[in-house]
Amino acid sequence: KMGGVTPQQMAVYEEFARNLPGFLPLSERDTQALFMPKPATDTTVTSYVANPAVAVAAAQQVVAYATASAVSNDEVGAMLEKLVAEVEIVLTAMGPATPPAQHGALHSLLESIILTRRSRDTGAAMNLLKKAVEGLLDGPTISSGVIDSEVVLRYRDMHLRILKCLQDPRAYGMQWTNKHVTRCLIESREEFRYNFEGVDCLIRSHLVSLPQYDVALAQAVEAGNALATAFAMQLVQLYLIDERQTTHVTESDLFHTIEILARMAHHRAPPEGILLYRLTSLIDSLRANHDPGILADRAPAGPTAHIHSGILQQARDFDDPPGLMDKTEYLLREWVSMYHNPTHARDPTKAFSIFVHQMNIHGILKTDDLITRFFKLSTQMCVDLCYRALAESAAAPSLVRAKCFHSLDAFVRLVALLVKHSGDTTNTHTKINLLNKVLGIVAGVLLQDHEMRSTDFQQLPYHRIFIMLFLELCAPEPVLEAVNYQVLMAYCHTLHILRPAKASGFCYAWLELVSHRVFIGRMLAITPQQKCWGMYAQLLIDLFKYLAPYLRNAELAKPVTLLYKGTLRVLLVLLHDFPEFLCDYHYGFCDVIPPNCIQMRNLILSAFPRNMRLPDPFTPNLKVDMLQEIAHAPRVLTNFASTIQPMTFKKELDSYLKARAPVTFLSELRSNLQVSQEAGVRYNIQLMNALVLYVGTQAIAFIRSKGHAPNMSTIAHSAHMDIFQNLAVDLDTEGRYLFLNAIANQLRYPNSHTHYFSCTLLYLFAEANTEAIQEQITRVLLERLIVNRPHPWGLLITFIELIKNPTYKFWTHEFVHCAPEIEKLFESVARSCMVQKQVQPTPEPEIPE
Amino acid sequence: PLGPVPLQKEHQLQFQMMEAAYYHMPHPSDSERLRSYLPRNTCATPPYYQQVQLPHSDTVEFFQRLSTETLFFIFYYMEGSKGQYLAAKALKKQSWRFHTKYMMWFQRHEEPKVINEEYEQGTYIYFDYEKWGQRKKEGFTFEYKYLEDRDLN
């Protein structure tokens, strides 16, 4: 160890540390910490090199100086010295009451600190780290009560400070320390491996690498270790339920552990000593906290983790290695000119391999991290270029765009080629991971830009990157076709992250992306087994939710109107080309569309399966009861039963449906639905919708179970109808309107729900005790018919039955004749219903350009 | 029917961002490949002019009614579009053949003097895209390896 290392030798080591492929590159700080600090006079040496004799002398001088300074200027050494004193204080404070084991441990800890301070090599530090972790886990606990709690805290604090000292960037750094602390934790002796207080301390002090710990813990649970299972449950309970808002631990940090616990709760017996109901209730409360959407926002493991890590990449601008920016700029420029060069255009693969070689020379492809940074910087450069081009207002718009596309398209092609060629042909994982990473990076740059530039934000560069990359990845090539589903999934997740509510300045481009013909085609038609339908439905729900507050107020400022028109267009395309899709997801869509958006909802409710022929609702004496389709239930792909919350309400509902008692259930129904006293927002609409459909489907099953078919007489006098009649009578106008709307949302093509709810609505009309109810039923039906086509079949059937069948005495009611305009309206509706020969409303896009 | 509810602060902020975006809307050309010769130049046209393409203008039958000049124009200036594909199809139906080395369309002027496995030789008419006109070439050898023979379907 005499004399240390010469600066020249040091340079070799540093180069090693930086450039070993497959290892994380060390930051400047890490290198300085891991190896001895470079003497400041380093640069002066070279100036003497002209005279070899002087150079040697100078070098020796420098070495002497370096070793001296490593001791005297050593801040870490000072920290360690302080810790020595601290250990001694704790030792005396614990006094004779200390168990001999801990006494010995503290002494050995003391020795270890001194040794580390003196030798400063990794072995000694590692030894110290181990002792500190073990001492912490094996230490006295407050709960044991043997030792004064203040001393216990002091003991613990001191151990943590030792580890924190090792974690200091001037010492061994966070990465090294956390990795080894975690390993110690995993490998320590079983009796204190699951010392909850100790582990909690380490996690809270940010000394544990959670992904690494999570995997190990999950393995122990998986192996059926009861101690580990109980411990894992305790961790999940504390971090993700009790202290959900305050700790920095998230579901994704404990992803594997949660997954195995959930599997245990549902599919297999937990190890002995673990109560199953404890486990299931833990998982249930975890779920209750969790975003129920298909496209969850929290990063789970798997491909979306890469999107999120791409987004997080933004926060790491500051520690880009020096010179990377220039390299990236040079390489990007090079690629753009290659991309546009006609000789390369003829042979793109050759250009690409030349370029990959260049990237290699510049060391970009050495590590994943560098590649990621390269993409981030490239994206930022392309975006900046667009902003500059767009700022030149004098140029012709088509030229400005051509200028933007010049580099954007080249960049997109580069990404597409890298994705396509990463890993070998059969390795889909690397390709998809890379794609997710890039999408995440672009999304992250977008979100940051959106926030920073605010109203000066431009959609163009991001829109172009997303759509062009998508088209490139949908090219008819076997390599790409093999990963198409994952590509779609990656895009859906990215679009969900960038939904209008999150990036409203991007909303128009977002809608363009979602409604792009190739995207719709892939999502709804080409991918087999309707695997992408759920994701596409989620994106539409994102759109509807964003529009809802504006549409509800009927405040259609120009920007809103335009987005609304675009939405209608998409719906028309879907109604025409994919009616089954709208059928399957109608419930979820109607749940988020405000009640006053009648035409939008009619578009969705008018959808029916293409193989079905609807009988003309105007056929005289049409016997709906005789239709075969009436026996079949429609598919509803939304889990509406789970929307009925809280669980206690659901339980009461079920028991009332079973026993038709207690009657108090009915009287309390209203308070369960009401959420505020303010007019207009008094009710929980989602709960109302779920309640109506749930009771209806239960009623159909109940009637069938008794061997009947639902009709005007079999639906009456049951717990189900009690609920409906009670809602009709007991609710105020606002609540009743929402209730009747929930029923009318089920009046669609011929199926069991349409039939049941049609009968229900007519029954409620016939049995109403006040004219107000009848007037409101008429209103709900009428307002859905006076708008332009299309009109749902079941709605027409119900309304025609109401005005035609003399048992309802429709025309004798006062509200029909209350005002001449209303009277005229009824006449005109009756006429328009009757005149219309062609039943099947053929929707045609009638929106002007 | 439920009456308006004042917009929350977050919605007001969202509206501001959307309004700003409204003034630089995505352009139709943003989501299609770059057109090098005929970029989209949207402008207001008087309403008494045709605003949309003629119906059925995306069929081969429609393209077959176009003059060869028009078809060549579409072929050379609308690269990578469906129009180019339909133009090529229409030209083939009119016995034009594409030469992949010269990148030009040829039509037999008369029955070739020589026909064998490798080539045919005779007088041809071709369309010169540089001079933009039809030319005649006598004694030209059309090697079959340069014949573009992809089935356009």
mmCIF file of C-alpha atoms in Angstrom, chain A residues 528-649:
data_model
loop_
_atom_site.group_PDB
_atom_site.id
_atom_site.type_symbol
_atom_site.label_atom_id
_atom_site.label_comp_id
_atom_site.label_asym_id
_atom_site.label_seq_id
_atom_site.Cartn_x
_atom_site.Cartn_y
_atom_site.Cartn_z
ATOM 1 C CA PRO A 528 -57.729 -11.397 -32.808
ATOM 2 C CA GLN A 529 -60.143 -12.286 -30.009
ATOM 3 C CA GLN A 530 -61.001 -8.649 -29.374
ATOM 4 C CA LYS A 531 -57.974 -8.513 -27.125
ATOM 5 C CA CYS A 532 -57.585 -4.760 -27.499
ATOM 6 C CA TRP A 533 -61.225 -3.758 -27.079
ATOM 7 C CA GLY A 534 -60.955 -3.153 -23.352
ATOM 8 C CA MET A 535 -57.975 -0.849 -23.756
ATOM 9 C CA TYR A 536 -59.662 1.094 -26.535
ATOM 10 C CA ALA A 537 -62.791 1.481 -24.420
ATOM 11 C CA GLN A 538 -60.638 2.911 -21.649
ATOM 12 C CA LEU A 539 -59.236 5.560 -23.997
ATOM 13 C CA LEU A 540 -62.754 6.577 -25.066
ATOM 14 C CA ILE A 541 -63.769 6.779 -21.416
ATOM 15 C CA ASP A 542 -60.781 9.078 -20.847
ATOM 16 C CA LEU A 543 -62.107 11.308 -23.619
ATOM 17 C CA PHE A 544 -65.698 11.338 -22.350
ATOM 18 C CA LYS A 545 -64.571 12.066 -18.826
ATOM 19 C CA TYR A 546 -62.544 15.017 -20.014
ATOM 20 C CA LEU A 547 -65.436 16.479 -21.989
ATOM 21 C CA ALA A 548 -68.040 15.869 -19.279
ATOM 22 C CA PRO A 549 -67.775 19.084 -17.217
ATOM 23 C CA TYR A 550 -68.054 21.305 -20.329
ATOM 24 C CA LEU A 551 -70.823 19.314 -21.980
ATOM 25 C CA ARG A 552 -72.785 19.156 -18.768
ATOM 26 C CA ASN A 553 -72.878 22.936 -18.599
ATOM 27 C CA ALA A 554 -73.669 23.175 -22.298
ATOM 28 C CA GLU A 555 -70.891 25.767 -22.427
ATOM 29 C CA LEU A 556 -69.652 25.004 -25.847
ATOM 30 C CA ALA A 557 -66.853 27.428 -26.491
ATOM 31 C CA LYS A 558 -65.148 26.896 -29.832
ATOM 32 C CA PRO A 559 -62.324 24.693 -28.533
ATOM 33 C CA VAL A 560 -64.818 22.423 -26.777
ATOM 34 C CA THR A 561 -67.168 22.291 -29.765
ATOM 35 C CA LEU A 562 -64.366 21.194 -32.012
ATOM 36 C CA LEU A 563 -63.294 18.393 -29.713
ATOM 37 C CA TYR A 564 -66.932 17.400 -29.285
ATOM 38 C CA LYS A 565 -67.458 17.235 -33.036
ATOM 39 C CA GLY A 566 -64.382 15.086 -33.380
ATOM 40 C CA THR A 567 -65.743 12.789 -30.687
ATOM 41 C CA LEU A 568 -69.078 12.470 -32.500
ATOM 42 C CA ARG A 569 -67.225 11.600 -35.672
ATOM 43 C CA VAL A 570 -65.298 8.835 -33.968
ATOM 44 C CA LEU A 571 -68.530 7.511 -32.499
ATOM 45 C CA LEU A 572 -70.173 7.523 -35.933
ATOM 46 C CA VAL A 573 -67.286 5.592 -37.411
ATOM 47 C CA LEU A 574 -67.469 3.090 -34.565
ATOM 48 C CA LEU A 575 -71.256 2.767 -34.886
ATOM 49 C CA HIS A 576 -70.893 2.089 -38.573
ATOM 50 C CA ASP A 577 -67.882 -0.223 -38.515
ATOM 51 C CA PHE A 578 -67.764 -1.731 -35.027
ATOM 52 C CA PRO A 579 -71.305 -1.693 -33.598
ATOM 53 C CA GLU A 580 -70.526 -4.744 -31.443
ATOM 54 C CA PHE A 581 -67.817 -2.776 -29.701
ATOM 55 C CA LEU A 582 -70.237 -0.018 -28.716
ATOM 56 C CA CYS A 583 -72.757 -2.687 -27.648
ATOM 57 C CA ASP A 584 -70.332 -4.401 -25.323
ATOM 58 C CA TYR A 585 -69.083 -1.243 -23.627
ATOM 59 C CA HIS A 586 -72.264 0.854 -23.689
ATOM 60 C CA TYR A 587 -72.628 0.722 -19.927
ATOM 61 C CA GLY A 588 -69.186 2.134 -19.141
ATOM 62 C CA PHE A 589 -69.604 4.863 -21.745
ATOM 63 C CA CYS A 590 -73.085 5.928 -20.610
ATOM 64 C CA ASP A 591 -71.792 5.985 -17.055
ATOM 65 C CA VAL A 592 -69.421 8.859 -17.823
ATOM 66 C CA ILE A 593 -71.403 10.778 -20.451
ATOM 67 C CA PRO A 594 -73.414 13.579 -18.767
ATOM 68 C CA PRO A 595 -77.202 13.016 -18.763
ATOM 69 C CA ASN A 596 -77.883 15.951 -21.077
ATOM 70 C CA CYS A 597 -75.747 14.608 -23.954
ATOM 71 C CA ILE A 598 -78.629 12.904 -25.642
ATOM 72 C CA GLN A 599 -77.344 12.475 -29.137
ATOM 73 C CA MET A 600 -73.956 11.234 -28.038
ATOM 74 C CA ARG A 601 -75.634 8.613 -25.886
ATOM 75 C CA ASN A 602 -78.090 7.684 -28.641
ATOM 76 C CA LEU A 603 -75.170 6.926 -30.931
ATOM 77 C CA ILE A 604 -73.930 4.394 -28.416
ATOM 78 C CA LEU A 605 -77.332 2.971 -27.526
ATOM 79 C CA SER A 606 -78.315 2.530 -31.177
ATOM 80 C CA ALA A 607 -75.533 0.051 -31.786
ATOM 81 C CA PHE A 608 -76.588 -3.546 -32.273
ATOM 82 C CA PRO A 609 -74.847 -6.721 -33.479
ATOM 83 C CA ARG A 610 -74.514 -6.812 -37.242
ATOM 84 C CA ASN A 611 -75.979 -10.260 -37.664
ATOM 85 C CA MET A 612 -79.255 -9.155 -36.109
ATOM 86 C CA ARG A 613 -82.277 -7.961 -38.060
ATOM 87 C CA LEU A 614 -84.421 -5.567 -36.098
ATOM 88 C CA PRO A 615 -88.158 -5.775 -36.656
ATOM 89 C CA ASP A 616 -89.740 -2.504 -37.767
ATOM 90 C CA PRO A 617 -91.023 -0.808 -34.585
ATOM 91 C CA PHE A 618 -93.895 0.627 -36.610
ATOM 92 C CA THR A 619 -95.266 -2.738 -37.648
ATOM 93 C CA PRO A 620 -98.843 -2.818 -36.452
ATOM 94 C CA ASN A 621 -99.402 -5.406 -33.716
ATOM 95 C CA LEU A 622 -95.748 -6.183 -33.336
ATOM 96 C CA LYS A 623 -95.484 -8.826 -30.651
ATOM 97 C CA VAL A 624 -92.253 -8.053 -28.863
ATOM 98 C CA ASP A 625 -92.850 -10.973 -26.505
ATOM 99 C CA MET A 626 -92.616 -13.375 -29.405
ATOM 100 C CA LEU A 627 -89.165 -12.298 -30.577
ATOM 101 C CA GLN A 628 -86.492 -14.908 -30.050
ATOM 102 C CA GLU A 629 -83.773 -12.406 -29.158
ATOM 103 C CA ILE A 630 -85.775 -11.294 -26.133
ATOM 104 C CA ALA A 631 -84.576 -14.389 -24.278
ATOM 105 C CA HIS A 632 -80.875 -13.538 -24.590
ATOM 106 C CA ALA A 633 -78.981 -11.257 -22.258
ATOM 107 C CA PRO A 634 -76.628 -8.743 -23.849
ATOM 108 C CA ARG A 635 -72.933 -8.759 -22.997
ATOM 109 C CA VAL A 636 -72.028 -6.094 -20.456
ATOM 110 C CA LEU A 637 -68.267 -5.873 -20.112
ATOM 111 C CA THR A 638 -68.243 -3.483 -17.187
ATOM 112 C CA ASN A 639 -68.246 -4.872 -13.697
ATOM 113 C CA PHE A 640 -71.185 -2.783 -12.528
ATOM 114 C CA ALA A 641 -71.946 -4.950 -9.494
ATOM 115 C CA SER A 642 -68.655 -3.886 -7.928
ATOM 116 C CA THR A 643 -69.642 -0.225 -8.326
ATOM 117 C CA ILE A 644 -72.300 -0.781 -5.677
ATOM 118 C CA GLN A 645 -70.424 0.512 -2.663
ATOM 119 C CA PRO A 646 -70.030 0.472 0.267
ATOM 120 C CA MET A 647 -70.013 -3.279 0.756
ATOM 121 C CA THR A 648 -72.526 -3.030 3.572
ATOM 122 C CA PHE A 649 -75.044 -1.432 1.213
#
